[in-house]
Amino acid sequence: MSAFTLSSPDIPSGGSVPPEFEFDGFGCSGQNQSPVLQWSGAPVGAQSFALTVYDPDAPTGSGWWHWLVVDLPAGTTTLAAHAGAQGGAHLPAPARQIRNDYGAYAWGGVCPPAGDKPHRYIFSLHALNVPRLEIPDDASAALAGFMINAHTLEKASFTATYGRPA
């Protein structure tokens, strides 16, 4: 087992998500920008990576997918600030974004209901045993998650929280 780790200089593991990463819409007024992410210690045999950002506390019955990126090349070790911009121009080729629960192919910032307890945001990077996931560009987050988990060699994660006053 390798020491596979995922971190962000912008968001401390176990800490709070800064407000610039908040969504701009749905009553939220952040900058909706994705954070810098970096990783190391990928397992031997990793042929690509997939990234997910998920809120299990969203009041939906199924959580909320904020960001899904698949087909990140095996040599990738970082995603720059704003890599989650619509259109994917800031992602390394051939990476692609899967539609998030806001309906966008992009980073969808944190936006828990005002007055709700702070929500957990789980950032996960999966080292995959395939160079590309065989899923359509319009795959649902559930299908992407299924295929990511089916091909995961190892996963690195960190969690941060965010809440909004009532």
CSV table of N, CA and C in Angstrom, one decimal:
chain,number,residue,atom,x,y,z
A,1,MET,N,0.9,-1.2,0.0
A,1,MET,CA,0.0,0.0,0.0
A,1,MET,C,0.9,1.2,0.0
A,2,SER,N,0.6,2.2,-0.9
A,2,SER,CA,1.4,3.4,-0.9
A,2,SER,C,0.8,4.4,0.0
A,3,ALA,N,1.6,5.5,0.2
A,3,ALA,CA,1.1,6.6,1.0
A,3,ALA,C,0.4,7.6,0.1
A,4,PHE,N,-0.7,7.2,-0.4
A,4,PHE,CA,-1.4,8.1,-1.4
A,4,PHE,C,-2.2,9.2,-0.6
A,5,THR,N,-1.9,10.4,-0.9
A,5,THR,CA,-2.5,11.5,-0.2
A,5,THR,C,-3.0,12.6,-1.2
A,6,LEU,N,-4.1,13.2,-0.8
A,6,LEU,CA,-4.7,14.3,-1.5
A,6,LEU,C,-4.8,15.5,-0.5
A,7,SER,N,-4.4,16.7,-0.9
A,7,SER,CA,-4.5,17.9,-0.1
A,7,SER,C,-4.8,19.1,-0.9
A,8,SER,N,-5.0,20.2,-0.2
A,8,SER,CA,-5.2,21.5,-0.9
A,8,SER,C,-4.6,22.6,0.0
A,9,PRO,N,-3.8,23.5,-0.6
A,9,PRO,CA,-3.3,24.6,0.1
A,9,PRO,C,-4.4,25.6,0.4
A,10,ASP,N,-5.5,25.5,-0.2
A,10,ASP,CA,-6.6,26.4,-0.1
A,10,ASP,C,-7.6,26.0,1.0
A,11,ILE,N,-7.7,24.7,1.2
A,11,ILE,CA,-8.8,24.2,2.1
A,11,ILE,C,-8.1,23.2,3.1
A,12,PRO,N,-8.0,23.5,4.3
A,12,PRO,CA,-7.4,22.6,5.3
A,12,PRO,C,-8.2,21.4,5.6
A,13,SER,N,-7.6,20.2,5.5
A,13,SER,CA,-8.3,19.0,5.9
A,13,SER,C,-8.8,19.1,7.3
A,14,GLY,N,-10.1,18.9,7.5
A,14,GLY,CA,-10.7,19.0,8.8
A,14,GLY,C,-11.1,20.4,9.2
A,15,GLY,N,-10.8,21.4,8.3
A,15,GLY,CA,-11.1,22.8,8.6
A,15,GLY,C,-12.3,23.2,7.8
A,16,SER,N,-12.4,24.5,7.6
A,16,SER,CA,-13.6,25.1,7.0
A,16,SER,C,-13.2,25.5,5.6
A,17,VAL,N,-14.2,25.3,4.6
A,17,VAL,CA,-14.0,25.8,3.3
A,17,VAL,C,-14.1,27.3,3.2
A,18,PRO,N,-13.1,28.0,2.7
A,18,PRO,CA,-13.2,29.5,2.6
A,18,PRO,C,-14.3,29.9,1.7
A,19,PRO,N,-14.9,31.1,1.9
A,19,PRO,CA,-16.1,31.6,1.2
A,19,PRO,C,-15.9,31.7,-0.3
A,20,GLU,N,-14.7,31.9,-0.8
A,20,GLU,CA,-14.6,32.1,-2.3
A,20,GLU,C,-14.9,30.8,-3.0
A,21,PHE,N,-15.0,29.7,-2.3
A,21,PHE,CA,-15.4,28.5,-3.0
A,21,PHE,C,-16.9,28.2,-2.9
A,22,GLU,N,-17.6,29.1,-2.4
A,22,GLU,CA,-19.1,29.0,-2.4
A,22,GLU,C,-19.7,29.3,-3.8
A,23,PHE,N,-20.7,28.6,-4.0
A,23,PHE,CA,-21.5,28.7,-5.3
A,23,PHE,C,-22.0,30.1,-5.4
A,24,ASP,N,-22.3,30.5,-6.7
A,24,ASP,CA,-22.9,31.8,-6.9
A,24,ASP,C,-24.2,31.6,-7.5
A,25,GLY,N,-25.3,31.4,-6.7
A,25,GLY,CA,-26.6,31.1,-7.1
A,25,GLY,C,-27.3,30.3,-6.0
A,26,PHE,N,-28.5,30.0,-6.1
A,26,PHE,CA,-29.3,29.2,-5.1
A,26,PHE,C,-29.3,29.9,-3.8
A,27,GLY,N,-29.1,31.2,-3.7
A,27,GLY,CA,-29.1,32.0,-2.5
A,27,GLY,C,-27.7,32.2,-2.0
A,28,CYS,N,-26.7,31.6,-2.6
A,28,CYS,CA,-25.3,31.8,-2.2
A,28,CYS,C,-24.7,32.8,-3.1
A,29,SER,N,-23.6,33.5,-2.7
A,29,SER,CA,-23.0,34.5,-3.4
A,29,SER,C,-21.5,34.5,-3.4
A,30,GLY,N,-20.9,33.3,-3.6
A,30,GLY,CA,-19.5,33.1,-3.6
A,30,GLY,C,-18.9,33.3,-5.0
A,31,GLN,N,-17.7,33.0,-5.2
A,31,GLN,CA,-17.0,33.2,-6.4
A,31,GLN,C,-17.1,31.9,-7.3
A,32,ASN,N,-17.5,30.8,-6.7
A,32,ASN,CA,-17.7,29.6,-7.4
A,32,ASN,C,-16.4,29.2,-8.1
A,33,GLN,N,-15.3,29.2,-7.4
A,33,GLN,CA,-14.0,28.8,-8.0
A,33,GLN,C,-13.5,27.6,-7.3
A,34,SER,N,-13.0,26.7,-8.1
A,34,SER,CA,-12.4,25.4,-7.6
A,34,SER,C,-11.0,25.7,-6.9
A,35,PRO,N,-10.7,24.9,-5.9
A,35,PRO,CA,-9.4,25.1,-5.2
A,35,PRO,C,-8.3,24.4,-5.9
A,36,VAL,N,-7.1,24.8,-5.5
A,36,VAL,CA,-5.9,24.0,-5.9
A,36,VAL,C,-5.9,22.7,-5.2
A,37,LEU,N,-5.7,21.6,-5.9
A,37,LEU,CA,-5.6,20.3,-5.3
A,37,LEU,C,-4.3,19.7,-5.7
A,38,GLN,N,-3.6,18.9,-4.8
A,38,GLN,CA,-2.4,18.3,-5.1
A,38,GLN,C,-2.3,16.9,-4.5
A,39,TRP,N,-1.6,16.0,-5.1
A,39,TRP,CA,-1.5,14.6,-4.6
A,39,TRP,C,-0.2,14.0,-4.8
A,40,SER,N,0.1,13.0,-4.1
A,40,SER,CA,1.3,12.3,-4.2
A,40,SER,C,1.1,10.8,-3.7
A,41,GLY,N,2.1,10.0,-4.1
A,41,GLY,CA,2.1,8.6,-3.6
A,41,GLY,C,1.1,7.7,-4.3
A,42,ALA,N,0.8,8.0,-5.6
A,42,ALA,CA,-0.1,7.2,-6.3
A,42,ALA,C,0.4,5.7,-6.4
A,43,PRO,N,-0.5,4.8,-6.3
A,43,PRO,CA,-0.1,3.4,-6.3
A,43,PRO,C,0.5,2.9,-7.7
A,44,VAL,N,1.3,2.0,-7.6
A,44,VAL,CA,1.9,1.4,-8.8
A,44,VAL,C,0.7,0.8,-9.6
A,45,GLY,N,0.7,1.0,-10.9
A,45,GLY,CA,-0.4,0.5,-11.8
A,45,GLY,C,-1.5,1.6,-12.1
A,46,ALA,N,-1.4,2.7,-11.4
A,46,ALA,CA,-2.4,3.8,-11.7
A,46,ALA,C,-2.3,4.2,-13.1
A,47,GLN,N,-3.3,4.1,-13.9
A,47,GLN,CA,-3.3,4.5,-15.3
A,47,GLN,C,-4.1,5.9,-15.5
A,48,SER,N,-4.8,6.3,-14.6
A,48,SER,CA,-5.5,7.6,-14.6
A,48,SER,C,-6.1,7.9,-13.2
A,49,PHE,N,-6.7,9.1,-13.1
A,49,PHE,CA,-7.3,9.5,-11.8
A,49,PHE,C,-8.7,10.0,-12.1
A,50,ALA,N,-9.5,9.9,-11.0
A,50,ALA,CA,-10.8,10.5,-11.1
A,50,ALA,C,-11.0,11.3,-9.7
A,51,LEU,N,-11.5,12.5,-9.8
A,51,LEU,CA,-11.7,13.3,-8.7
A,51,LEU,C,-13.2,13.5,-8.4
A,52,THR,N,-13.6,13.4,-7.2
A,52,THR,CA,-15.0,13.7,-6.8
A,52,THR,C,-15.0,14.7,-5.6
A,53,VAL,N,-16.0,15.5,-5.6
A,53,VAL,CA,-16.3,16.3,-4.4
A,53,VAL,C,-17.8,16.2,-4.1
A,54,TYR,N,-18.1,15.7,-2.9
A,54,TYR,CA,-19.4,15.2,-2.5
A,54,TYR,C,-19.8,15.8,-1.1
A,55,ASP,N,-21.1,16.2,-1.0
A,55,ASP,CA,-21.7,16.6,0.2
A,55,ASP,C,-22.7,15.6,0.7
A,56,PRO,N,-22.3,14.7,1.7
A,56,PRO,CA,-23.3,13.7,2.1
A,56,PRO,C,-24.4,14.3,3.0
A,57,ASP,N,-24.3,15.5,3.4
A,57,ASP,CA,-25.3,16.1,4.3
A,57,ASP,C,-26.4,16.9,3.6
A,58,ALA,N,-26.3,17.1,2.3
A,58,ALA,CA,-27.3,17.8,1.5
A,58,ALA,C,-28.7,17.2,1.7
A,59,PRO,N,-29.7,18.0,1.9
A,59,PRO,CA,-31.0,17.5,2.3
A,59,PRO,C,-31.8,17.0,1.0
A,60,THR,N,-31.2,16.0,0.4
A,60,THR,CA,-31.8,15.5,-0.9
A,60,THR,C,-32.2,14.0,-0.8
A,61,GLY,N,-31.7,13.3,0.2
A,61,GLY,CA,-31.8,11.9,0.3
A,61,GLY,C,-30.7,11.1,-0.4
A,62,SER,N,-29.9,11.8,-1.2
A,62,SER,CA,-28.8,11.1,-1.9
A,62,SER,C,-27.6,12.0,-1.9
A,63,GLY,N,-27.5,13.0,-1.1
A,63,GLY,CA,-26.3,13.9,-1.1
A,63,GLY,C,-26.2,14.8,-2.3
A,64,TRP,N,-25.1,15.4,-2.5
A,64,TRP,CA,-24.9,16.4,-3.6
A,64,TRP,C,-23.5,16.3,-4.2
A,65,TRP,N,-23.4,16.1,-5.5
A,65,TRP,CA,-22.2,16.0,-6.2
A,65,TRP,C,-21.8,17.4,-6.7
A,66,HIS,N,-20.7,17.9,-6.2
A,66,HIS,CA,-20.2,19.3,-6.5
A,66,HIS,C,-19.2,19.3,-7.7
A,67,TRP,N,-18.5,18.2,-7.8
A,67,TRP,CA,-17.5,18.2,-8.9
A,67,TRP,C,-17.1,16.7,-9.2
A,68,LEU,N,-17.0,16.4,-10.5
A,68,LEU,CA,-16.6,15.1,-10.9
A,68,LEU,C,-15.7,15.3,-12.1
A,69,VAL,N,-14.4,14.8,-12.0
A,69,VAL,CA,-13.5,14.9,-13.1
A,69,VAL,C,-12.9,13.5,-13.3
A,70,VAL,N,-13.0,13.0,-14.6
A,70,VAL,CA,-12.5,11.7,-14.9
A,70,VAL,C,-11.4,11.9,-16.0
A,71,ASP,N,-10.7,10.8,-16.2
A,71,ASP,CA,-9.7,10.7,-17.2
A,71,ASP,C,-8.5,11.6,-17.0
A,72,LEU,N,-8.2,11.9,-15.8
A,72,LEU,CA,-7.0,12.7,-15.5
A,72,LEU,C,-5.8,11.8,-15.8
A,73,PRO,N,-4.8,12.3,-16.5
A,73,PRO,CA,-3.7,11.5,-16.9
A,73,PRO,C,-2.9,11.0,-15.7
A,74,ALA,N,-2.3,9.8,-15.8
A,74,ALA,CA,-1.5,9.2,-14.7
A,74,ALA,C,-0.4,10.1,-14.2
A,75,GLY,N,0.2,10.9,-14.9
A,75,GLY,CA,1.3,11.7,-14.5
A,75,GLY,C,0.9,13.0,-13.8
A,76,THR,N,-0.4,13.2,-13.7
A,76,THR,CA,-0.9,14.5,-13.1
A,76,THR,C,-0.7,14.4,-11.6
A,77,THR,N,-0.3,15.5,-11.0
A,77,THR,CA,-0.1,15.5,-9.5
A,77,THR,C,-0.8,16.8,-8.9
A,78,THR,N,-1.4,17.6,-9.7
A,78,THR,CA,-2.0,18.8,-9.2
A,78,THR,C,-3.1,19.3,-10.2
A,79,LEU,N,-4.1,20.0,-9.6
A,79,LEU,CA,-5.0,20.8,-10.4
A,79,LEU,C,-4.9,22.2,-9.9
A,80,ALA,N,-4.7,23.1,-10.8
A,80,ALA,CA,-4.6,24.5,-10.5
A,80,ALA,C,-5.9,25.1,-10.1
A,81,ALA,N,-5.8,26.3,-9.4
A,81,ALA,CA,-7.0,27.1,-9.1
A,81,ALA,C,-7.8,27.3,-10.3
A,82,HIS,N,-9.1,27.2,-10.2
A,82,HIS,CA,-10.1,27.4,-11.2
A,82,HIS,C,-10.1,26.3,-12.3
A,83,ALA,N,-9.4,25.2,-12.0
A,83,ALA,CA,-9.4,24.1,-13.0
A,83,ALA,C,-10.8,23.6,-13.3
A,84,GLY,N,-11.8,23.9,-12.4
A,84,GLY,CA,-13.1,23.5,-12.6
A,84,GLY,C,-14.0,24.4,-13.3
A,85,ALA,N,-13.4,25.3,-14.1
A,85,ALA,CA,-14.2,26.3,-14.9
A,85,ALA,C,-15.0,25.5,-15.9
A,86,GLN,N,-16.2,26.0,-16.2
A,86,GLN,CA,-17.0,25.5,-17.3
A,86,GLN,C,-16.2,25.3,-18.6
A,87,GLY,N,-16.3,24.1,-19.2
A,87,GLY,CA,-15.6,23.9,-20.5
A,87,GLY,C,-14.3,23.1,-20.3
A,88,GLY,N,-13.8,23.1,-19.1
A,88,GLY,CA,-12.6,22.2,-18.9
A,88,GLY,C,-11.3,22.7,-19.4
A,89,ALA,N,-11.2,24.0,-19.9
A,89,ALA,CA,-10.0,24.5,-20.5
A,89,ALA,C,-8.7,24.4,-19.6
A,90,HIS,N,-9.0,24.4,-18.3
A,90,HIS,CA,-7.9,24.4,-17.3
A,90,HIS,C,-7.5,23.1,-16.8
A,91,LEU,N,-8.1,22.0,-17.4
A,91,LEU,CA,-7.8,20.6,-17.0
A,91,LEU,C,-6.8,20.1,-18.0
A,92,PRO,N,-5.9,19.1,-17.5
A,92,PRO,CA,-5.0,18.5,-18.4
A,92,PRO,C,-5.8,17.5,-19.4
A,93,ALA,N,-5.4,17.6,-20.6
A,93,ALA,CA,-6.0,16.7,-21.6
A,93,ALA,C,-5.6,15.2,-21.3
A,94,PRO,N,-6.5,14.3,-21.4
A,94,PRO,CA,-7.9,14.3,-21.9
A,94,PRO,C,-9.0,14.4,-20.9
A,95,ALA,N,-8.6,14.9,-19.7
A,95,ALA,CA,-9.6,15.0,-18.6
A,95,ALA,C,-10.9,15.6,-19.0
A,96,ARG,N,-12.0,15.2,-18.4
A,96,ARG,CA,-13.3,15.8,-18.7
A,96,ARG,C,-14.1,15.8,-17.4
A,97,GLN,N,-15.0,16.8,-17.3
A,97,GLN,CA,-15.9,17.0,-16.2
A,97,GLN,C,-17.2,16.3,-16.5
A,98,ILE,N,-17.8,15.7,-15.5
A,98,ILE,CA,-19.1,15.0,-15.6
A,98,ILE,C,-20.1,16.0,-14.9
A,99,ARG,N,-21.3,16.0,-15.4
A,99,ARG,CA,-22.3,16.9,-14.9
A,99,ARG,C,-22.5,16.8,-13.4
A,100,ASN,N,-22.4,17.9,-12.7
A,100,ASN,CA,-22.6,17.9,-11.3
A,100,ASN,C,-24.1,18.0,-11.0
A,101,ASP,N,-24.5,18.1,-9.7
A,101,ASP,CA,-25.9,18.1,-9.3
A,101,ASP,C,-26.5,19.5,-9.5
A,102,TYR,N,-25.7,20.5,-9.9
A,102,TYR,CA,-26.2,21.8,-10.3
A,102,TYR,C,-26.6,21.7,-11.8
A,103,GLY,N,-26.2,20.7,-12.5
A,103,GLY,CA,-26.5,20.5,-13.9
A,103,GLY,C,-25.4,21.1,-14.8
A,104,ALA,N,-24.2,21.4,-14.2
A,104,ALA,CA,-23.1,22.0,-15.0
A,104,ALA,C,-22.0,21.0,-15.1
A,105,TYR,N,-21.2,21.1,-16.2
A,105,TYR,CA,-20.0,20.4,-16.4
A,105,TYR,C,-18.9,21.2,-15.9
A,106,ALA,N,-18.8,21.4,-14.5
A,106,ALA,CA,-17.9,22.3,-13.9
A,106,ALA,C,-17.8,22.1,-12.4
A,107,TRP,N,-17.0,22.8,-11.7
A,107,TRP,CA,-17.0,22.9,-10.3
A,107,TRP,C,-18.3,23.6,-9.9
A,108,GLY,N,-19.0,23.0,-8.9
A,108,GLY,CA,-20.2,23.7,-8.3
A,108,GLY,C,-19.9,23.9,-6.9
A,109,GLY,N,-19.7,25.1,-6.5
A,109,GLY,CA,-19.3,25.5,-5.1
A,109,GLY,C,-20.2,25.0,-4.0
A,110,VAL,N,-19.7,25.1,-2.8
A,110,VAL,CA,-20.5,24.7,-1.6
A,110,VAL,C,-21.6,25.7,-1.4
A,111,CYS,N,-22.7,25.2,-1.0
A,111,CYS,CA,-23.9,26.1,-0.8
A,111,CYS,C,-25.0,25.4,0.1
A,112,PRO,N,-24.6,25.1,1.3
A,112,PRO,CA,-25.6,24.4,2.2
A,112,PRO,C,-26.8,25.4,2.5
A,113,PRO,N,-27.9,24.9,2.8
A,113,PRO,CA,-29.0,25.8,3.2
A,113,PRO,C,-28.6,26.7,4.4
A,114,ALA,N,-29.0,27.9,4.3
A,114,ALA,CA,-28.8,28.9,5.4
A,114,ALA,C,-29.4,28.4,6.7
A,115,GLY,N,-28.6,28.5,7.7
A,115,GLY,CA,-29.0,28.0,9.0
A,115,GLY,C,-28.9,26.5,9.3
A,116,ASP,N,-28.6,25.7,8.3
A,116,ASP,CA,-28.3,24.3,8.5
A,116,ASP,C,-27.0,24.1,9.2
A,117,LYS,N,-26.9,23.0,9.8
A,117,LYS,CA,-25.5,22.7,10.5
A,117,LYS,C,-24.5,22.7,9.3
A,118,PRO,N,-23.2,23.0,9.7
A,118,PRO,CA,-22.2,22.9,8.6
A,118,PRO,C,-22.2,21.5,7.9
A,119,HIS,N,-22.1,21.6,6.6
A,119,HIS,CA,-22.1,20.3,5.8
A,119,HIS,C,-20.6,19.9,5.6
A,120,ARG,N,-20.4,18.6,5.5
A,120,ARG,CA,-19.1,18.0,5.2
A,120,ARG,C,-19.0,17.9,3.6
A,121,TYR,N,-17.8,18.3,3.2
A,121,TYR,CA,-17.4,18.2,1.8
A,121,TYR,C,-16.2,17.3,1.7
A,122,ILE,N,-16.5,16.1,1.0
A,122,ILE,CA,-15.5,15.1,0.9
A,122,ILE,C,-14.8,15.2,-0.5
A,123,PHE,N,-13.5,15.5,-0.5
A,123,PHE,CA,-12.7,15.6,-1.7
A,123,PHE,C,-12.0,14.2,-1.8
A,124,SER,N,-12.2,13.5,-2.9
A,124,SER,CA,-11.6,12.2,-3.1
A,124,SER,C,-11.0,12.1,-4.4
A,125,LEU,N,-9.8,11.5,-4.4
A,125,LEU,CA,-9.1,11.2,-5.6
A,125,LEU,C,-8.9,9.7,-5.7
A,126,HIS,N,-9.3,9.2,-6.8
A,126,HIS,CA,-9.2,7.7,-7.1
A,126,HIS,C,-8.1,7.4,-8.1
A,127,ALA,N,-7.2,6.6,-7.7
A,127,ALA,CA,-6.2,6.1,-8.7
A,127,ALA,C,-6.9,4.9,-9.4
A,128,LEU,N,-7.0,5.0,-10.7
A,128,LEU,CA,-7.8,4.0,-11.5
A,128,LEU,C,-6.9,3.0,-12.3
A,129,ASN,N,-7.4,1.8,-12.5
A,129,ASN,CA,-6.6,0.8,-13.2
A,129,ASN,C,-6.9,0.8,-14.7
A,130,VAL,N,-7.5,1.9,-15.2
A,130,VAL,CA,-7.8,2.1,-16.7
A,130,VAL,C,-7.3,3.5,-17.1
A,131,PRO,N,-6.9,3.7,-18.3
A,131,PRO,CA,-6.5,5.0,-18.7
A,131,PRO,C,-7.7,5.9,-19.0
A,132,ARG,N,-8.8,5.4,-19.2
A,132,ARG,CA,-10.0,6.2,-19.5
A,132,ARG,C,-11.3,5.4,-19.1
A,133,LEU,N,-12.2,6.1,-18.5
A,133,LEU,CA,-13.5,5.5,-18.1
A,133,LEU,C,-14.4,5.4,-19.3
A,134,GLU,N,-15.0,4.3,-19.6
A,134,GLU,CA,-15.9,4.1,-20.7
A,134,GLU,C,-17.3,4.5,-20.3
A,135,ILE,N,-17.5,5.8,-20.1
A,135,ILE,CA,-18.8,6.4,-19.8
A,135,ILE,C,-19.1,7.5,-20.8
A,136,PRO,N,-20.3,7.8,-21.1
A,136,PRO,CA,-20.6,8.9,-22.0
A,136,PRO,C,-20.4,10.2,-21.4
A,137,ASP,N,-20.2,11.2,-22.2
A,137,ASP,CA,-20.0,12.6,-21.6
A,137,ASP,C,-21.1,13.1,-20.8
A,138,ASP,N,-22.3,12.6,-21.1
A,138,ASP,CA,-23.5,13.0,-20.3
A,138,ASP,C,-23.9,12.0,-19.2
A,139,ALA,N,-22.9,11.2,-18.8
A,139,ALA,CA,-23.2,10.3,-17.7
A,139,ALA,C,-23.7,11.0,-16.5
A,140,SER,N,-24.6,10.3,-15.7
A,140,SER,CA,-25.0,10.8,-14.4
A,140,SER,C,-23.9,10.7,-13.4
A,141,ALA,N,-23.9,11.5,-12.3
A,141,ALA,CA,-23.0,11.3,-11.3
A,141,ALA,C,-23.0,9.9,-10.7
A,142,ALA,N,-24.2,9.3,-10.6
A,142,ALA,CA,-24.3,7.9,-10.1
A,142,ALA,C,-23.5,6.9,-11.0
A,143,LEU,N,-23.7,7.0,-12.3
A,143,LEU,CA,-23.0,6.1,-13.2
A,143,LEU,C,-21.5,6.4,-13.1
A,144,ALA,N,-21.1,7.6,-13.1
A,144,ALA,CA,-19.7,8.0,-13.0
A,144,ALA,C,-19.1,7.4,-11.7
A,145,GLY,N,-19.8,7.6,-10.6
A,145,GLY,CA,-19.4,7.0,-9.3
A,145,GLY,C,-19.2,5.5,-9.3
A,146,PHE,N,-20.2,4.9,-10.0
A,146,PHE,CA,-20.2,3.4,-10.1
A,146,PHE,C,-18.9,2.9,-10.8
A,147,MET,N,-18.7,3.6,-12.0
A,147,MET,CA,-17.5,3.2,-12.8
A,147,MET,C,-16.2,3.5,-12.1
A,148,ILE,N,-16.2,4.7,-11.4
A,148,ILE,CA,-14.9,5.1,-10.7
A,148,ILE,C,-14.6,4.0,-9.6
A,149,ASN,N,-15.6,3.7,-8.8
A,149,ASN,CA,-15.4,2.7,-7.8
A,149,ASN,C,-15.1,1.3,-8.3
A,150,ALA,N,-15.6,0.9,-9.5
A,150,ALA,CA,-15.3,-0.4,-10.1
A,150,ALA,C,-13.9,-0.5,-10.6
A,151,HIS,N,-13.2,0.7,-10.8
A,151,HIS,CA,-11.8,0.7,-11.3
A,151,HIS,C,-10.8,1.3,-10.3
A,152,THR,N,-11.2,1.5,-9.1
A,152,THR,CA,-10.3,2.1,-8.1
A,152,THR,C,-9.3,1.2,-7.6
A,153,LEU,N,-8.0,1.5,-7.7
A,153,LEU,CA,-6.9,0.8,-7.1
A,153,LEU,C,-6.7,1.3,-5.6
A,154,GLU,N,-6.8,2.6,-5.4
A,154,GLU,CA,-6.7,3.2,-4.1
A,154,GLU,C,-7.3,4.6,-4.2
A,155,LYS,N,-7.7,5.1,-3.0
A,155,LYS,CA,-8.4,6.3,-2.9
A,155,LYS,C,-7.8,7.2,-1.8
A,156,ALA,N,-7.6,8.5,-2.1
A,156,ALA,CA,-7.1,9.4,-1.1
A,156,ALA,C,-8.2,10.5,-0.9
A,157,SER,N,-8.4,10.9,0.3
A,157,SER,CA,-9.5,11.8,0.6
A,157,SER,C,-9.2,12.8,1.7
A,158,PHE,N,-9.9,13.9,1.7
A,158,PHE,CA,-9.9,14.8,2.9
A,158,PHE,C,-11.3,15.4,3.0
A,159,THR,N,-11.7,15.8,4.1
A,159,THR,CA,-13.0,16.4,4.4
A,159,THR,C,-12.8,17.8,5.0
A,160,ALA,N,-13.6,18.7,4.6
A,160,ALA,CA,-13.7,20.1,5.2
A,160,ALA,C,-15.2,20.4,5.3
A,161,THR,N,-15.5,21.4,6.1
A,161,THR,CA,-16.9,21.7,6.3
A,161,THR,C,-17.2,23.2,5.9
A,162,TYR,N,-18.5,23.4,5.8
A,162,TYR,CA,-19.0,24.8,5.4
A,162,TYR,C,-20.4,25.0,5.9
A,163,GLY,N,-20.7,26.1,6.5
A,163,GLY,CA,-22.1,26.4,6.9
A,163,GLY,C,-22.4,27.9,6.6
A,164,ARG,N,-23.7,28.2,6.5
A,164,ARG,CA,-24.1,29.6,6.3
A,164,ARG,C,-25.0,30.0,7.4
A,165,PRO,N,-24.9,31.2,7.9
A,165,PRO,CA,-25.8,31.6,9.0
A,165,PRO,C,-27.3,31.7,8.5
A,166,ALA,N,-28.2,31.6,9.4
A,166,ALA,CA,-29.6,31.7,9.0
A,166,ALA,C,-30.0,33.1,8.6
